[in-house]
Amino acid sequence: MKFTISTMKSLGLAAAGLQIAEALQLDVNNSASIRSASSTIAYGLMKYYVSNATGANPTAVGTLPGPYYWWEAGAMWGGLVDYYAYTNDMSYNPSTTQALLTQGNDDQAFWALAAMSAAEYGYPDPPSSSPQWLSLAEAVFNIMVPRWDMTTCAGGLRWQIFSSNAGYDYKNSISNGGFFQLAARLGRYTGNQTYIDWAEKIWDWSAGVGLIDRDYAVFDGTDLKINCTGVDHTQWSYNVGMYLHGAATLYNYTNGSALWESRTSGLLQASNIFFSPFPNATDVMFEPVCELASTCNYDQFSFKAYLSRWMAKSAILAPYTIASVTRLLRASALAAAASCSGPDNACGAKWYVGGFDGVVGVGQQLSALETIQSLLLLNADGPVAMHEGNVKISTIAPTSSLSIPDRTAAPTPAAMSRSAGLTPRDMALPAAAAAAVSLLVIDGSAATARVMSTSESSVSAASTHITSLSSGNTAAAAPAVTTNRNTGADSTRSEAWAGAVVVVAVFRSEFL
Ligand SMILES: *[C@@H]1O[C@H](CO)[C@@H](O)[C@H](O)[C@H]1NC(C)=O
Ligand SMILES: *[C@@H]1O[C@H](CO)[C@@H](O)[C@H](O)[C@H]1NC(C)=O
Ligand SMILES: *[C@@H]1O[C@H](CO)[C@@H](O)[C@H](O)[C@H]1NC(C)=O
Ligand SMILES: *[C@@H]1O[C@H](CO)[C@@H](O)[C@H](O)[C@H]1NC(C)=O
Ligand SMILES: *[C@@H]1O[C@H](CO)[C@@H](O)[C@H](O)[C@H]1NC(C)=O
Ligand SMILES: *[C@@H]1O[C@H](CO)[C@@H](O)[C@H](O)[C@H]1NC(C)=O
Ligand SMILES: *[C@@H]1O[C@H](CO)[C@@H](O)[C@H](O)[C@H]1NC(C)=O
């Protein structure tokens, strides 16, 4: 009997215990090939999105089913905004637009950054009765500003806002880096100095407390109980990526200032530790803290998506980095494509193994998608030209060039070790219980606020808070409907949404 790939597929591979498909074909020099691979992976990603199915709870629109947290859904929609912008494939636009407009969440930076990308890339605007992408992003910024906490550590956002939450005493990089990146992008996009001033202030604070060190390594967080005099030195790929995109944005906005050039270059250099885990996997991206030990959780599987996303966007803003970034992302994209050889081309978690490792999920799918689709941005025939109009500043020649040395050795355990006690991502689990979101709905005449608990399971007793916010010159809100997301008892939601301007307000100062 002649064994073909398809008979092997249908029989399964008993030895490996895995069904496999052929690896995704990917020619990194060919945009049509990159689009095709991206499309296959995006399709596999959207299979996880079931909250829009007939009969699904309407309050779940935009979210992913458990065990995925809201922030990851926001991150996913951001990836799909880019997917549309880079590939022009509109297949998922209806779901994406609906999700971005109807969901606020406790991890709001990722949602705000998705809205910011929509503005920057001219993603089709929602109906004029809904908030435009830029105003959504600005609204989130304006909600964050009063949370800047001067009572300890001379500033910074806390990870959590409720004292009952684990993480309340933690001021971390993803929260402050998210605020920094959002401020920088708003500043560049609008030219409004208020945002630039905030971006500089957040950077200075982050570096001041040691979240960013002299070598531009970005550490996970710091404890306000000790006035931020000590730092958890865990390095996750998305933390450095978050600050990198903000720094590159300011490099561009300042017409190539030496200050932001050195910061951009330094952060890119620092991201070197997330590549080349072994000599047989040069330039392949990995997550050092958890990947080699196979301990990554659902959140952590997705981090490579954001490092890829932000490295590629940074390379467009700071073109002197394109060669380095392209080299790293091409090698990673090829390895990611090779991992997408599970059932129906599902993507695996570890790209350095040269194939499918059998560990699938939203994070794996998103990481492969964002790494591969980023090549469209970097390739000469990519969509960048289409977006030049969003850059309102002149260009000057870079004053230096960056070269990232290859890394061929595995990271030393010492370099990767974390300081005592804190397991940053896991802290989100109990923390979710007390989260609350207020969605301020303004329909032009009346203002309605609704409060929903934003937490995942075990949240029925979540404390909810109502805030009144004003948005621009609109009226302040009055509370009207209180809904617990777990019961979904919100029969008036669809009416309330109709023609509404939705401003997302959130009661946690963190995004994770
Ligand atoms: C892609 O093109 C570059 C030159 O533009 C070449 O150096 C590289 O080998 C090509 N890569 C592949 C995989 O064909
Ligand atoms: C839900 O979204 C997916 C992905 O966009 C889409 O394929 C599916 O048709 C949608 N389902 C409904 C009922 O709209
Ligand atoms: C806490 O640290 C900040 C600088 O990070 C410093 O200005 C402040 O005085 C410190 N407060 C205490 C109580 O030590
Ligand atoms: C700049 O942005 C801030 C924050 O959104 C806003 O309050 C202010 O009105 C803006 N300034 C101008 C000149 O648009
Ligand atoms: C960048 O250069 C342009 C054109 O020379 C100038 O109008 C703009 O003010 C400069 N921006 C900054 C932040 O210096
Ligand atoms: C700013 O970004 C644009 C592309 O978006 C690029 O053409 C320009 O060279 C960048 N400016 C600098 C100073 O690198
Ligand atoms: C590279 O080496 C590592 C460590 O020995 C191994 O786990 C991995 O599977 C290898 N990758 C390839 C592509 O051979």
PDB file of N, CA, C and O in Angstrom, residues 39 79 90 128 145 203 235 262 295 309 317 335 338 433 437 452 457:
ATOM      1  N   SER A  39      -4.000  33.558   5.960  1.00  0.00           N
ATOM      2  CA  SER A  39      -5.424  33.267   5.843  1.00  0.00           C
ATOM      3  C   SER A  39      -5.767  31.915   6.476  1.00  0.00           C
ATOM      4  O   SER A  39      -6.764  31.779   7.197  1.00  0.00           O
ATOM      5  N   GLY A  79      -4.940  41.912  16.550  1.00  0.00           N
ATOM      6  CA  GLY A  79      -4.245  41.146  15.519  1.00  0.00           C
ATOM      7  C   GLY A  79      -5.070  41.059  14.248  1.00  0.00           C
ATOM      8  O   GLY A  79      -4.525  41.066  13.136  1.00  0.00           O
ATOM      9  N   MET A  90     -11.231  40.905   4.139  1.00  0.00           N
ATOM     10  CA  MET A  90     -12.259  41.479   5.027  1.00  0.00           C
ATOM     11  C   MET A  90     -13.115  40.416   5.715  1.00  0.00           C
ATOM     12  O   MET A  90     -14.085  40.744   6.385  1.00  0.00           O
ATOM     13  N   SER A 128     -21.588  56.228  11.941  1.00  0.00           N
ATOM     14  CA  SER A 128     -21.296  57.490  12.618  1.00  0.00           C
ATOM     15  C   SER A 128     -21.998  57.590  13.971  1.00  0.00           C
ATOM     16  O   SER A 128     -21.632  58.407  14.804  1.00  0.00           O
ATOM     17  N   VAL A 145      -5.451  58.275  32.996  1.00  0.00           N
ATOM     18  CA  VAL A 145      -4.693  59.384  33.586  1.00  0.00           C
ATOM     19  C   VAL A 145      -4.949  59.555  35.093  1.00  0.00           C
ATOM     20  O   VAL A 145      -3.994  59.627  35.880  1.00  0.00           O
ATOM     21  N   TRP A 203       7.652  56.838  30.602  1.00  0.00           N
ATOM     22  CA  TRP A 203       8.975  56.246  30.348  1.00  0.00           C
ATOM     23  C   TRP A 203       9.917  56.558  31.518  1.00  0.00           C
ATOM     24  O   TRP A 203      10.590  55.670  32.045  1.00  0.00           O
ATOM     25  N   GLN A 235      11.617  38.288  32.636  1.00  0.00           N
ATOM     26  CA  GLN A 235      11.496  38.966  31.337  1.00  0.00           C
ATOM     27  C   GLN A 235      10.561  38.183  30.416  1.00  0.00           C
ATOM     28  O   GLN A 235      10.865  37.052  30.043  1.00  0.00           O
ATOM     29  N   SER A 262      18.302  55.930  20.672  1.00  0.00           N
ATOM     30  CA  SER A 262      19.071  55.033  21.546  1.00  0.00           C
ATOM     31  C   SER A 262      18.132  54.128  22.344  1.00  0.00           C
ATOM     32  O   SER A 262      18.437  52.963  22.589  1.00  0.00           O
ATOM     33  N   THR A 295       6.045  25.097  30.584  1.00  0.00           N
ATOM     34  CA  THR A 295       5.152  25.563  31.655  1.00  0.00           C
ATOM     35  C   THR A 295       4.340  26.788  31.253  1.00  0.00           C
ATOM     36  O   THR A 295       3.732  27.441  32.105  1.00  0.00           O
ATOM     37  N   ARG A 309       4.304  41.554  16.484  1.00  0.00           N
ATOM     38  CA  ARG A 309       3.486  42.692  16.034  1.00  0.00           C
ATOM     39  C   ARG A 309       4.227  44.004  16.244  1.00  0.00           C
ATOM     40  O   ARG A 309       4.343  44.835  15.349  1.00  0.00           O
ATOM     41  N   LEU A 317       8.366  52.421  11.694  1.00  0.00           N
ATOM     42  CA  LEU A 317       8.539  53.760  12.271  1.00  0.00           C
ATOM     43  C   LEU A 317      10.011  54.141  12.384  1.00  0.00           C
ATOM     44  O   LEU A 317      10.354  55.323  12.383  1.00  0.00           O
ATOM     45  N   ALA A 335       9.692  29.095  10.964  1.00  0.00           N
ATOM     46  CA  ALA A 335       9.577  28.075  12.010  1.00  0.00           C
ATOM     47  C   ALA A 335       8.136  27.951  12.491  1.00  0.00           C
ATOM     48  O   ALA A 335       7.646  26.853  12.765  1.00  0.00           O
ATOM     49  N   ALA A 338       6.163  25.972  10.001  1.00  0.00           N
ATOM     50  CA  ALA A 338       6.456  24.535  10.126  1.00  0.00           C
ATOM     51  C   ALA A 338       5.686  23.928  11.296  1.00  0.00           C
ATOM     52  O   ALA A 338       5.339  22.745  11.282  1.00  0.00           O
ATOM     53  N   ALA A 433     -11.840  38.382  39.948  1.00  0.00           N
ATOM     54  CA  ALA A 433     -13.106  38.287  40.662  1.00  0.00           C
ATOM     55  C   ALA A 433     -13.715  39.624  41.017  1.00  0.00           C
ATOM     56  O   ALA A 433     -14.931  39.748  41.120  1.00  0.00           O
ATOM     57  N   VAL A 437     -16.633  46.702  35.034  1.00  0.00           N
ATOM     58  CA  VAL A 437     -16.540  47.613  33.904  1.00  0.00           C
ATOM     59  C   VAL A 437     -17.772  48.469  33.860  1.00  0.00           C
ATOM     60  O   VAL A 437     -18.872  48.003  34.084  1.00  0.00           O
ATOM     61  N   MET A 452     -21.024  46.010  34.282  1.00  0.00           N
ATOM     62  CA  MET A 452     -20.936  44.567  34.174  1.00  0.00           C
ATOM     63  C   MET A 452     -19.687  44.111  34.885  1.00  0.00           C
ATOM     64  O   MET A 452     -18.666  44.754  34.813  1.00  0.00           O
ATOM     65  N   SER A 457     -14.929  33.091  35.360  1.00  0.00           N
ATOM     66  CA  SER A 457     -15.697  32.241  36.262  1.00  0.00           C
ATOM     67  C   SER A 457     -15.598  32.742  37.698  1.00  0.00           C
ATOM     68  O   SER A 457     -14.847  33.606  37.999  1.00  0.00           O
TER      69      SER A 457
END
